[in-house]
mmCIF file of N, CA and C and ligand atoms in Angstrom:
data_model
loop_
_atom_site.group_PDB
_atom_site.id
_atom_site.type_symbol
_atom_site.label_atom_id
_atom_site.label_comp_id
_atom_site.label_asym_id
_atom_site.label_seq_id
_atom_site.Cartn_x
_atom_site.Cartn_y
_atom_site.Cartn_z
ATOM 1 N N MET A 1444 -14.226 -10.412 -14.250
ATOM 2 C CA MET A 1444 -13.242 -10.566 -15.338
ATOM 3 C C MET A 1444 -12.928 -12.051 -15.509
ATOM 4 N N ASN A 1445 -12.888 -12.523 -16.731
ATOM 5 C CA ASN A 1445 -12.644 -13.952 -16.924
ATOM 6 C C ASN A 1445 -11.172 -14.243 -17.224
ATOM 7 N N GLN A 1446 -10.871 -15.525 -17.155
ATOM 8 C CA GLN A 1446 -9.484 -15.928 -17.298
ATOM 9 C C GLN A 1446 -8.867 -15.590 -18.663
ATOM 10 N N PRO A 1447 -9.603 -15.870 -19.765
ATOM 11 C CA PRO A 1447 -9.012 -15.511 -21.073
ATOM 12 C C PRO A 1447 -8.610 -14.033 -21.150
ATOM 13 N N GLU A 1448 -9.415 -13.209 -20.502
ATOM 14 C CA GLU A 1448 -9.123 -11.778 -20.501
ATOM 15 C C GLU A 1448 -7.802 -11.498 -19.782
ATOM 16 N N LEU A 1449 -7.639 -12.174 -18.650
ATOM 17 C CA LEU A 1449 -6.411 -11.993 -17.878
ATOM 18 C C LEU A 1449 -5.204 -12.572 -18.626
ATOM 19 N N GLU A 1450 -5.441 -13.685 -19.294
ATOM 20 C CA GLU A 1450 -4.369 -14.293 -20.099
ATOM 21 C C GLU A 1450 -3.915 -13.313 -21.175
ATOM 22 N N ALA A 1451 -4.902 -12.719 -21.823
ATOM 23 C CA ALA A 1451 -4.600 -11.764 -22.886
ATOM 24 C C ALA A 1451 -3.868 -10.545 -22.317
ATOM 25 N N TYR A 1452 -4.249 -10.208 -21.106
ATOM 26 C CA TYR A 1452 -3.591 -9.075 -20.462
ATOM 27 C C TYR A 1452 -2.111 -9.389 -20.238
ATOM 28 N N LEU A 1453 -1.851 -10.611 -19.752
ATOM 29 C CA LEU A 1453 -0.473 -11.026 -19.503
ATOM 30 C C LEU A 1453 0.348 -11.013 -20.795
ATOM 31 N N ASP A 1454 -0.322 -11.367 -21.879
ATOM 32 C CA ASP A 1454 0.365 -11.379 -23.176
ATOM 33 C C ASP A 1454 0.437 -9.993 -23.790
ATOM 34 N N GLU A 1455 -0.165 -9.048 -23.104
ATOM 35 C CA GLU A 1455 -0.259 -7.686 -23.621
ATOM 36 C C GLU A 1455 -0.850 -7.689 -25.017
ATOM 37 N N ALA A 1456 -1.873 -8.542 -25.156
ATOM 38 C CA ALA A 1456 -2.503 -8.730 -26.453
ATOM 39 C C ALA A 1456 -3.842 -8.010 -26.570
ATOM 40 N N LEU A 1457 -4.066 -7.054 -25.712
ATOM 41 C CA LEU A 1457 -5.337 -6.332 -25.733
ATOM 42 C C LEU A 1457 -5.127 -4.906 -26.236
ATOM 43 N N PRO A 1458 -6.220 -4.308 -26.727
ATOM 44 C CA PRO A 1458 -6.109 -2.900 -27.127
ATOM 45 C C PRO A 1458 -5.702 -2.039 -25.918
ATOM 46 N N ALA A 1459 -5.018 -0.963 -26.164
ATOM 47 C CA ALA A 1459 -4.504 -0.101 -25.098
ATOM 48 C C ALA A 1459 -5.575 0.287 -24.090
ATOM 49 N N GLU A 1460 -6.759 0.582 -24.618
ATOM 50 C CA GLU A 1460 -7.852 0.997 -23.753
ATOM 51 C C GLU A 1460 -8.234 -0.098 -22.761
ATOM 52 N N GLU A 1461 -8.267 -1.309 -23.289
ATOM 53 C CA GLU A 1461 -8.617 -2.474 -22.476
ATOM 54 C C GLU A 1461 -7.515 -2.755 -21.449
ATOM 55 N N MET A 1462 -6.278 -2.627 -21.854
ATOM 56 C CA MET A 1462 -5.137 -2.812 -20.943
ATOM 57 C C MET A 1462 -5.265 -1.839 -19.775
ATOM 58 N N ALA A 1463 -5.568 -0.601 -20.107
ATOM 59 C CA ALA A 1463 -5.682 0.436 -19.082
ATOM 60 C C ALA A 1463 -6.826 0.132 -18.123
ATOM 61 N N ARG A 1464 -7.928 -0.355 -18.678
ATOM 62 C CA ARG A 1464 -9.089 -0.671 -17.846
ATOM 63 C C ARG A 1464 -8.734 -1.787 -16.855
ATOM 64 N N ILE A 1465 -8.029 -2.803 -17.341
ATOM 65 C CA ILE A 1465 -7.655 -3.920 -16.464
ATOM 66 C C ILE A 1465 -6.640 -3.449 -15.423
ATOM 67 N N GLU A 1466 -5.690 -2.656 -15.850
ATOM 68 C CA GLU A 1466 -4.704 -2.131 -14.901
ATOM 69 C C GLU A 1466 -5.375 -1.354 -13.778
ATOM 70 N N ASP A 1467 -6.356 -0.585 -14.168
ATOM 71 C CA ASP A 1467 -7.087 0.199 -13.179
ATOM 72 C C ASP A 1467 -7.753 -0.717 -12.154
ATOM 73 N N ARG A 1468 -8.334 -1.800 -12.650
ATOM 74 C CA ARG A 1468 -8.983 -2.749 -11.733
ATOM 75 C C ARG A 1468 -7.955 -3.460 -10.864
ATOM 76 N N LEU A 1469 -6.804 -3.776 -11.433
ATOM 77 C CA LEU A 1469 -5.759 -4.464 -10.665
ATOM 78 C C LEU A 1469 -5.285 -3.600 -9.501
ATOM 79 N N ARG A 1470 -5.263 -2.284 -9.716
ATOM 80 C CA ARG A 1470 -4.840 -1.380 -8.642
ATOM 81 C C ARG A 1470 -5.816 -1.410 -7.481
ATOM 82 N N ARG A 1471 -7.090 -1.588 -7.828
ATOM 83 C CA ARG A 1471 -8.115 -1.509 -6.782
ATOM 84 C C ARG A 1471 -8.498 -2.865 -6.201
ATOM 85 N N GLU A 1472 -8.170 -3.942 -6.933
ATOM 86 C CA GLU A 1472 -8.631 -5.260 -6.501
ATOM 87 C C GLU A 1472 -7.469 -6.237 -6.323
ATOM 88 N N PRO A 1473 -6.981 -6.329 -5.097
ATOM 89 C CA PRO A 1473 -5.861 -7.232 -4.810
ATOM 90 C C PRO A 1473 -6.166 -8.680 -5.206
ATOM 91 N N GLU A 1474 -7.442 -9.077 -5.075
ATOM 92 C CA GLU A 1474 -7.793 -10.475 -5.399
ATOM 93 C C GLU A 1474 -7.565 -10.747 -6.880
ATOM 94 N N LEU A 1475 -7.864 -9.726 -7.673
ATOM 95 C CA LEU A 1475 -7.712 -9.869 -9.117
ATOM 96 C C LEU A 1475 -6.229 -10.002 -9.469
ATOM 97 N N LEU A 1476 -5.411 -9.240 -8.792
ATOM 98 C CA LEU A 1476 -3.969 -9.304 -9.029
ATOM 99 C C LEU A 1476 -3.436 -10.674 -8.620
ATOM 100 N N ALA A 1477 -3.955 -11.192 -7.523
ATOM 101 C CA ALA A 1477 -3.533 -12.512 -7.052
ATOM 102 C C ALA A 1477 -3.934 -13.576 -8.073
ATOM 103 N N GLU A 1478 -5.126 -13.390 -8.644
ATOM 104 C CA GLU A 1478 -5.617 -14.318 -9.663
ATOM 105 C C GLU A 1478 -4.706 -14.277 -10.896
ATOM 106 N N LEU A 1479 -4.339 -13.066 -11.239
ATOM 107 C CA LEU A 1479 -3.445 -12.862 -12.381
ATOM 108 C C LEU A 1479 -2.108 -13.565 -12.136
ATOM 109 N N ALA A 1480 -1.612 -13.412 -10.926
ATOM 110 C CA ALA A 1480 -0.336 -14.037 -10.571
ATOM 111 C C ALA A 1480 -0.444 -15.556 -10.614
ATOM 112 N N ALA A 1481 -1.614 -16.079 -10.189
ATOM 113 C CA ALA A 1481 -1.835 -17.524 -10.190
ATOM 114 C C ALA A 1481 -1.839 -18.063 -11.613
ATOM 115 N N ILE A 1482 -2.498 -17.353 -12.512
ATOM 116 C CA ILE A 1482 -2.531 -17.756 -13.925
ATOM 117 C C ILE A 1482 -1.116 -17.758 -14.475
ATOM 118 N N ASN A 1483 -0.420 -16.722 -14.134
ATOM 119 C CA ASN A 1483 0.953 -16.571 -14.603
ATOM 120 C C ASN A 1483 1.838 -17.718 -14.109
ATOM 121 N N ALA A 1484 1.627 -18.090 -12.855
ATOM 122 C CA ALA A 1484 2.435 -19.141 -12.243
ATOM 123 C C ALA A 1484 2.153 -20.498 -12.885
ATOM 124 N N ARG A 1485 0.903 -20.687 -13.365
ATOM 125 C CA ARG A 1485 0.533 -21.963 -13.978
ATOM 126 C C ARG A 1485 1.119 -22.131 -15.374
ATOM 127 N N ARG A 1486 1.507 -21.052 -15.953
ATOM 128 C CA ARG A 1486 2.063 -21.146 -17.304
ATOM 129 C C ARG A 1486 3.442 -21.791 -17.266
ATOM 130 N N ASP A 1487 3.679 -22.586 -18.282
ATOM 131 C CA ASP A 1487 4.969 -23.275 -18.315
ATOM 132 C C ASP A 1487 6.133 -22.301 -18.292
ATOM 133 N N ALA A 1488 6.053 -21.329 -19.136
ATOM 134 C CA ALA A 1488 7.142 -20.373 -19.226
ATOM 135 C C ALA A 1488 7.006 -19.265 -18.187
ATOM 136 N N GLY A 1489 5.946 -19.370 -17.384
ATOM 137 C CA GLY A 1489 5.678 -18.284 -16.448
ATOM 138 C C GLY A 1489 6.612 -18.285 -15.262
ATOM 139 N N VAL A 1490 7.649 -17.553 -15.343
ATOM 140 C CA VAL A 1490 8.592 -17.485 -14.240
ATOM 141 C C VAL A 1490 8.489 -16.146 -13.526
ATOM 142 N N HIS A 1491 7.493 -15.382 -13.927
ATOM 143 C CA HIS A 1491 7.363 -14.057 -13.326
ATOM 144 C C HIS A 1491 6.784 -14.135 -11.923
ATOM 145 N N SER A 1492 7.386 -13.457 -11.029
ATOM 146 C CA SER A 1492 6.832 -13.344 -9.686
ATOM 147 C C SER A 1492 5.790 -12.237 -9.708
ATOM 148 N N LEU A 1493 5.040 -12.201 -8.642
ATOM 149 C CA LEU A 1493 4.041 -11.150 -8.510
ATOM 150 C C LEU A 1493 4.710 -9.778 -8.594
ATOM 151 N N GLY A 1494 5.852 -9.668 -7.944
ATOM 152 C CA GLY A 1494 6.594 -8.399 -7.970
ATOM 153 C C GLY A 1494 6.985 -8.003 -9.384
ATOM 154 N N GLU A 1495 7.346 -9.002 -10.179
ATOM 155 C CA GLU A 1495 7.732 -8.714 -11.563
ATOM 156 C C GLU A 1495 6.556 -8.214 -12.390
ATOM 157 N N ILE A 1496 5.412 -8.895 -12.177
ATOM 158 C CA ILE A 1496 4.202 -8.470 -12.881
ATOM 159 C C ILE A 1496 3.922 -7.021 -12.520
ATOM 160 N N TRP A 1497 4.034 -6.759 -11.247
ATOM 161 C CA TRP A 1497 3.758 -5.426 -10.736
ATOM 162 C C TRP A 1497 4.645 -4.382 -11.406
ATOM 163 N N ARG A 1498 5.926 -4.677 -11.395
ATOM 164 C CA ARG A 1498 6.868 -3.703 -11.964
ATOM 165 C C ARG A 1498 6.698 -3.571 -13.474
ATOM 166 N N ARG A 1499 6.471 -4.712 -14.108
ATOM 167 C CA ARG A 1499 6.348 -4.724 -15.554
ATOM 168 C C ARG A 1499 5.178 -3.843 -15.982
ATOM 169 N N HIS A 1500 4.108 -3.946 -15.253
ATOM 170 C CA HIS A 1500 2.927 -3.174 -15.633
ATOM 171 C C HIS A 1500 2.825 -1.859 -14.881
ATOM 172 N N ARG A 1501 3.860 -1.571 -14.118
ATOM 173 C CA ARG A 1501 3.940 -0.290 -13.414
ATOM 174 C C ARG A 1501 2.684 0.064 -12.650
ATOM 175 N N LEU A 1502 2.209 -0.889 -11.886
ATOM 176 C CA LEU A 1502 1.053 -0.572 -11.052
ATOM 177 C C LEU A 1502 1.542 0.431 -10.017
ATOM 178 N N SER A 1503 0.813 1.505 -9.907
ATOM 179 C CA SER A 1503 1.370 2.662 -9.219
ATOM 180 C C SER A 1503 1.362 2.550 -7.701
ATOM 181 N N CYS A 1504 2.262 3.327 -7.104
ATOM 182 C CA CYS A 1504 2.359 3.413 -5.658
ATOM 183 C C CYS A 1504 1.271 4.354 -5.151
ATOM 184 N N PRO A 1505 0.775 4.068 -3.954
ATOM 185 C CA PRO A 1505 -0.233 4.974 -3.381
ATOM 186 C C PRO A 1505 0.413 6.294 -2.959
ATOM 187 N N PRO A 1506 -0.360 7.376 -2.928
ATOM 188 C CA PRO A 1506 0.195 8.640 -2.448
ATOM 189 C C PRO A 1506 0.536 8.545 -0.956
ATOM 190 N N ARG A 1507 1.433 9.421 -0.514
ATOM 191 C CA ARG A 1507 1.940 9.382 0.857
ATOM 192 C C ARG A 1507 0.832 9.563 1.909
ATOM 193 N N GLU A 1508 -0.179 10.379 1.569
ATOM 194 C CA GLU A 1508 -1.266 10.588 2.540
ATOM 195 C C GLU A 1508 -1.952 9.257 2.846
ATOM 196 N N GLN A 1509 -2.026 8.397 1.809
ATOM 197 C CA GLN A 1509 -2.675 7.107 2.026
ATOM 198 C C GLN A 1509 -1.852 6.241 2.958
ATOM 199 N N LEU A 1510 -0.538 6.333 2.834
ATOM 200 C CA LEU A 1510 0.327 5.568 3.735
ATOM 201 C C LEU A 1510 0.137 6.072 5.165
ATOM 202 N N GLY A 1511 -0.002 7.382 5.301
ATOM 203 C CA GLY A 1511 -0.265 7.976 6.613
ATOM 204 C C GLY A 1511 -1.578 7.470 7.174
ATOM 205 N N GLY A 1512 -2.581 7.391 6.305
ATOM 206 C CA GLY A 1512 -3.896 6.895 6.706
ATOM 207 C C GLY A 1512 -3.832 5.444 7.142
ATOM 208 N N LEU A 1513 -2.956 4.692 6.495
ATOM 209 C CA LEU A 1513 -2.780 3.281 6.848
ATOM 210 C C LEU A 1513 -2.249 3.166 8.275
ATOM 211 N N LEU A 1514 -1.276 4.001 8.610
ATOM 212 C CA LEU A 1514 -0.702 3.989 9.964
ATOM 213 C C LEU A 1514 -1.736 4.399 11.007
ATOM 214 N N LEU A 1515 -2.532 5.371 10.654
ATOM 215 C CA LEU A 1515 -3.531 5.881 11.592
ATOM 216 C C LEU A 1515 -4.776 4.998 11.642
ATOM 217 N N GLY A 1516 -4.884 4.088 10.680
ATOM 218 C CA GLY A 1516 -6.041 3.207 10.618
ATOM 219 C C GLY A 1516 -7.299 3.929 10.168
ATOM 220 N N THR A 1517 -7.131 4.943 9.336
ATOM 221 C CA THR A 1517 -8.292 5.725 8.910
ATOM 222 C C THR A 1517 -8.744 5.390 7.487
ATOM 223 N N LEU A 1518 -8.090 4.435 6.853
ATOM 224 C CA LEU A 1518 -8.451 4.118 5.465
ATOM 225 C C LEU A 1518 -9.623 3.136 5.417
ATOM 226 N N PRO A 1519 -10.414 3.228 4.341
ATOM 227 C CA PRO A 1519 -11.439 2.190 4.133
ATOM 228 C C PRO A 1519 -10.741 0.831 4.008
ATOM 229 N N ARG A 1520 -11.448 -0.202 4.402
ATOM 230 C CA ARG A 1520 -10.845 -1.526 4.497
ATOM 231 C C ARG A 1520 -10.190 -1.997 3.188
ATOM 232 N N ALA A 1521 -10.895 -1.822 2.081
ATOM 233 C CA ALA A 1521 -10.374 -2.294 0.799
ATOM 234 C C ALA A 1521 -9.071 -1.582 0.441
ATOM 235 N N GLN A 1522 -9.025 -0.302 0.748
ATOM 236 C CA GLN A 1522 -7.835 0.486 0.434
ATOM 237 C C GLN A 1522 -6.665 0.047 1.316
ATOM 238 N N ALA A 1523 -6.954 -0.179 2.583
ATOM 239 C CA ALA A 1523 -5.916 -0.630 3.507
ATOM 240 C C ALA A 1523 -5.378 -1.991 3.055
ATOM 241 N N GLN A 1524 -6.285 -2.853 2.598
ATOM 242 C CA GLN A 1524 -5.875 -4.178 2.109
ATOM 243 C C GLN A 1524 -4.962 -4.041 0.903
ATOM 244 N N TYR A 1525 -5.338 -3.137 0.012
ATOM 245 C CA TYR A 1525 -4.533 -2.916 -1.177
ATOM 246 C C TYR A 1525 -3.130 -2.463 -0.790
ATOM 247 N N LEU A 1526 -3.046 -1.532 0.142
ATOM 248 C CA LEU A 1526 -1.741 -1.012 0.554
ATOM 249 C C LEU A 1526 -0.902 -2.100 1.222
ATOM 250 N N ARG A 1527 -1.554 -2.888 2.089
ATOM 251 C CA ARG A 1527 -0.837 -3.995 2.751
ATOM 252 C C ARG A 1527 -0.299 -4.961 1.708
ATOM 253 N N PHE A 1528 -1.128 -5.210 0.719
ATOM 254 C CA PHE A 1528 -0.744 -6.105 -0.363
ATOM 255 C C PHE A 1528 0.461 -5.526 -1.109
ATOM 256 N N HIS A 1529 0.364 -4.269 -1.450
ATOM 257 C CA HIS A 1529 1.415 -3.572 -2.191
ATOM 258 C C HIS A 1529 2.731 -3.574 -1.402
ATOM 259 N N ILE A 1530 2.631 -3.340 -0.108
ATOM 260 C CA ILE A 1530 3.831 -3.188 0.718
ATOM 261 C C ILE A 1530 4.385 -4.535 1.179
ATOM 262 N N ASP A 1531 3.486 -5.407 1.673
ATOM 263 C CA ASP A 1531 3.956 -6.660 2.268
ATOM 264 C C ASP A 1531 4.149 -7.779 1.253
ATOM 265 N N ILE A 1532 3.210 -7.919 0.320
ATOM 266 C CA ILE A 1532 3.281 -9.044 -0.624
ATOM 267 C C ILE A 1532 4.128 -8.688 -1.827
ATOM 268 N N VAL A 1533 3.806 -7.572 -2.455
ATOM 269 C CA VAL A 1533 4.600 -7.143 -3.600
ATOM 270 C C VAL A 1533 5.974 -6.674 -3.114
ATOM 271 N N GLY A 1534 5.984 -6.125 -1.907
ATOM 272 C CA GLY A 1534 7.251 -5.715 -1.307
ATOM 273 C C GLY A 1534 7.858 -4.487 -1.955
ATOM 274 N N CYS A 1535 7.014 -3.489 -2.204
ATOM 275 C CA CYS A 1535 7.505 -2.264 -2.833
ATOM 276 C C CYS A 1535 8.476 -1.545 -1.889
ATOM 277 N N ARG A 1536 9.714 -1.442 -2.320
ATOM 278 C CA ARG A 1536 10.763 -0.839 -1.484
ATOM 279 C C ARG A 1536 10.467 0.625 -1.176
ATOM 280 N N LEU A 1537 9.986 1.297 -2.196
ATOM 281 C CA LEU A 1537 9.706 2.726 -2.083
ATOM 282 C C LEU A 1537 8.685 2.990 -0.975
ATOM 283 N N CYS A 1538 7.599 2.234 -1.012
ATOM 284 C CA CYS A 1538 6.544 2.436 -0.022
ATOM 285 C C CYS A 1538 6.968 1.932 1.350
ATOM 286 N N GLN A 1539 7.767 0.878 1.391
ATOM 287 C CA GLN A 1539 8.271 0.397 2.679
ATOM 288 C C GLN A 1539 9.085 1.496 3.347
ATOM 289 N N ALA A 1540 9.909 2.168 2.552
ATOM 290 C CA ALA A 1540 10.749 3.245 3.078
ATOM 291 C C ALA A 1540 9.895 4.421 3.541
ATOM 292 N N SER A 1541 8.910 4.793 2.735
ATOM 293 C CA SER A 1541 8.021 5.906 3.108
ATOM 294 C C SER A 1541 7.279 5.594 4.398
ATOM 295 N N LEU A 1542 6.832 4.350 4.502
ATOM 296 C CA LEU A 1542 6.061 3.947 5.673
ATOM 297 C C LEU A 1542 6.941 4.008 6.935
ATOM 298 N N ALA A 1543 8.171 3.535 6.820
ATOM 299 C CA ALA A 1543 9.100 3.575 7.954
ATOM 300 C C ALA A 1543 9.349 5.028 8.371
ATOM 301 N N ASP A 1544 9.493 5.866 7.381
ATOM 302 C CA ASP A 1544 9.719 7.287 7.604
ATOM 303 C C ASP A 1544 8.540 7.914 8.358
ATOM 304 N N LEU A 1545 7.344 7.599 7.889
ATOM 305 C CA LEU A 1545 6.131 8.120 8.534
ATOM 306 C C LEU A 1545 5.999 7.595 9.962
ATOM 307 N N GLU A 1546 6.371 6.341 10.149
ATOM 308 C CA GLU A 1546 6.300 5.738 11.482
ATOM 309 C C GLU A 1546 7.210 6.491 12.450
ATOM 310 N N ASN A 1547 8.410 6.814 11.985
ATOM 311 C CA ASN A 1547 9.348 7.584 12.816
ATOM 312 C C ASN A 1547 8.769 8.940 13.171
ATOM 313 N N GLN A 1548 8.213 9.597 12.169
ATOM 314 C CA GLN A 1548 7.618 10.912 12.399
ATOM 315 C C GLN A 1548 6.524 10.843 13.447
ATOM 316 N N GLN A 1549 5.679 9.808 13.335
ATOM 317 C CA GLN A 1549 4.579 9.671 14.285
ATOM 318 C C GLN A 1549 5.098 9.398 15.688
ATOM 319 N N ALA A 1550 6.136 8.564 15.778
ATOM 320 C CA ALA A 1550 6.715 8.241 17.084
ATOM 321 C C ALA A 1550 7.287 9.507 17.712
ATOM 322 N N GLU A 1551 7.956 10.316 16.906
ATOM 323 C CA GLU A 1551 8.519 11.564 17.419
ATOM 324 C C GLU A 1551 7.429 12.512 17.887
ATOM 325 N N ALA A 1552 6.378 12.589 17.119
ATOM 326 C CA ALA A 1552 5.261 13.465 17.478
ATOM 327 C C ALA A 1552 4.629 13.004 18.791
ATOM 328 N N ALA A 1553 4.473 11.696 18.940
ATOM 329 C CA ALA A 1553 3.870 11.152 20.157
ATOM 330 C C ALA A 1553 4.756 11.453 21.364
ATOM 331 N N GLU A 1554 6.066 11.386 21.148
ATOM 332 C CA GLU A 1554 7.001 11.660 22.228
ATOM 333 C C GLU A 1554 6.914 13.121 22.644
ATOM 334 N N ALA A 1555 6.790 13.994 21.671
ATOM 335 C CA ALA A 1555 6.694 15.430 21.956
ATOM 336 C C ALA A 1555 5.456 15.719 22.800
ATOM 337 N N VAL A 1556 4.358 15.045 22.491
ATOM 338 C CA VAL A 1556 3.127 15.236 23.257
ATOM 339 C C VAL A 1556 3.336 14.791 24.703
ATOM 340 N N GLN A 1557 3.970 13.649 24.867
ATOM 341 C CA GLN A 1557 4.220 13.130 26.218
ATOM 342 C C GLN A 1557 5.095 14.073 27.025
ATOM 343 N N THR A 1558 6.124 14.599 26.381
ATOM 344 C CA THR A 1558 7.027 15.527 27.064
ATOM 345 C C THR A 1558 6.254 16.755 27.511
ATOM 346 N N ARG A 1559 5.383 17.262 26.626
ATOM 347 C CA ARG A 1559 4.581 18.431 26.963
ATOM 348 C C ARG A 1559 3.683 18.144 28.160
ATOM 349 N N ARG A 1560 3.055 16.950 28.114
ATOM 350 C CA ARG A 1560 2.156 16.568 29.206
ATOM 351 C C ARG A 1560 2.920 16.483 30.524
ATOM 352 N N ARG A 1561 4.109 15.894 30.461
ATOM 353 C CA ARG A 1561 4.916 15.709 31.661
ATOM 354 C C ARG A 1561 5.268 17.073 32.252
ATOM 355 N N ARG A 1562 5.688 17.983 31.358
ATOM 356 C CA ARG A 1562 6.060 19.326 31.820
ATOM 357 C C ARG A 1562 4.872 20.017 32.471
ATOM 358 N N TYR A 1563 3.738 19.843 31.834
ATOM 359 C CA TYR A 1563 2.535 20.480 32.340
ATOM 360 C C TYR A 1563 2.223 19.938 33.716
ATOM 361 N N PHE A 1564 2.305 18.607 33.848
ATOM 362 C CA PHE A 1564 1.994 17.965 35.116
ATOM 363 C C PHE A 1564 2.967 18.432 36.198
ATOM 364 N N GLN A 1565 4.255 18.472 35.826
ATOM 365 C CA GLN A 1565 5.268 18.878 36.801
ATOM 366 C C GLN A 1565 5.041 20.311 37.268
ATOM 367 N N SER A 1566 4.698 21.186 36.306
ATOM 368 C CA SER A 1566 4.514 22.578 36.710
ATOM 369 C C SER A 1566 3.247 22.733 37.559
ATOM 370 N N SER A 1567 2.192 21.947 37.239
ATOM 371 C CA SER A 1567 0.978 22.032 38.062
ATOM 372 C C SER A 1567 1.256 21.488 39.451
ATOM 373 N N ALA A 1568 2.013 20.367 39.491
ATOM 374 C CA ALA A 1568 2.327 19.767 40.782
ATOM 375 C C ALA A 1568 3.112 20.760 41.624
ATOM 376 N N GLY A 1569 4.045 21.418 40.973
ATOM 377 C CA GLY A 1569 4.857 22.413 41.677
ATOM 378 C C GLY A 1569 3.978 23.514 42.220
ATOM 379 N N TYR A 1570 3.024 23.869 41.421
ATOM 380 C CA TYR A 1570 2.121 24.955 41.824
ATOM 381 C C TYR A 1570 1.295 24.539 43.037
ATOM 382 N N LEU A 1571 0.784 23.273 42.986
ATOM 383 C CA LEU A 1571 -0.069 22.789 44.073
ATOM 384 C C LEU A 1571 0.703 22.619 45.386
ATOM 385 N N ASN A 1572 1.984 22.278 45.277
ATOM 386 C CA ASN A 1572 2.774 22.053 46.474
ATOM 387 C C ASN A 1572 3.186 23.352 47.178
ATOM 388 N N ARG A 1573 3.035 24.416 46.467
ATOM 389 C CA ARG A 1573 3.493 25.683 47.032
ATOM 390 C C ARG A 1573 2.700 26.103 48.250
HETATM 391 ZN ZN1 LIG B 1015 4.946 1.387 -3.797
#
């Protein structure tokens, strides 16, 4: 994608179809979004932050399963990068909250497993000592 195209996108001066196509690419390509933000920052009147661009164009939040995959480290690299970008750089509050929530759930689940293991060990030990 070339710069004039991105400039036109920022001006919302493209046909709807073209806008949608670029938005779709921005969702999948963090580098492209960063490039867009850089162009925006170079503009004299460009006072928009990356977060503003994001909100203005309503680049969508990833589904919750993807956030879960991010925690588990099971996502393809590009997708994980996109999510990190969305959460850490853009600073999406919604996804930050979901991620914290998922982290708590995982910690609780891990604790439950440990408790089960401990109980099992204790009961086996008791059995062996008899
Ligand atoms: Zn989000």
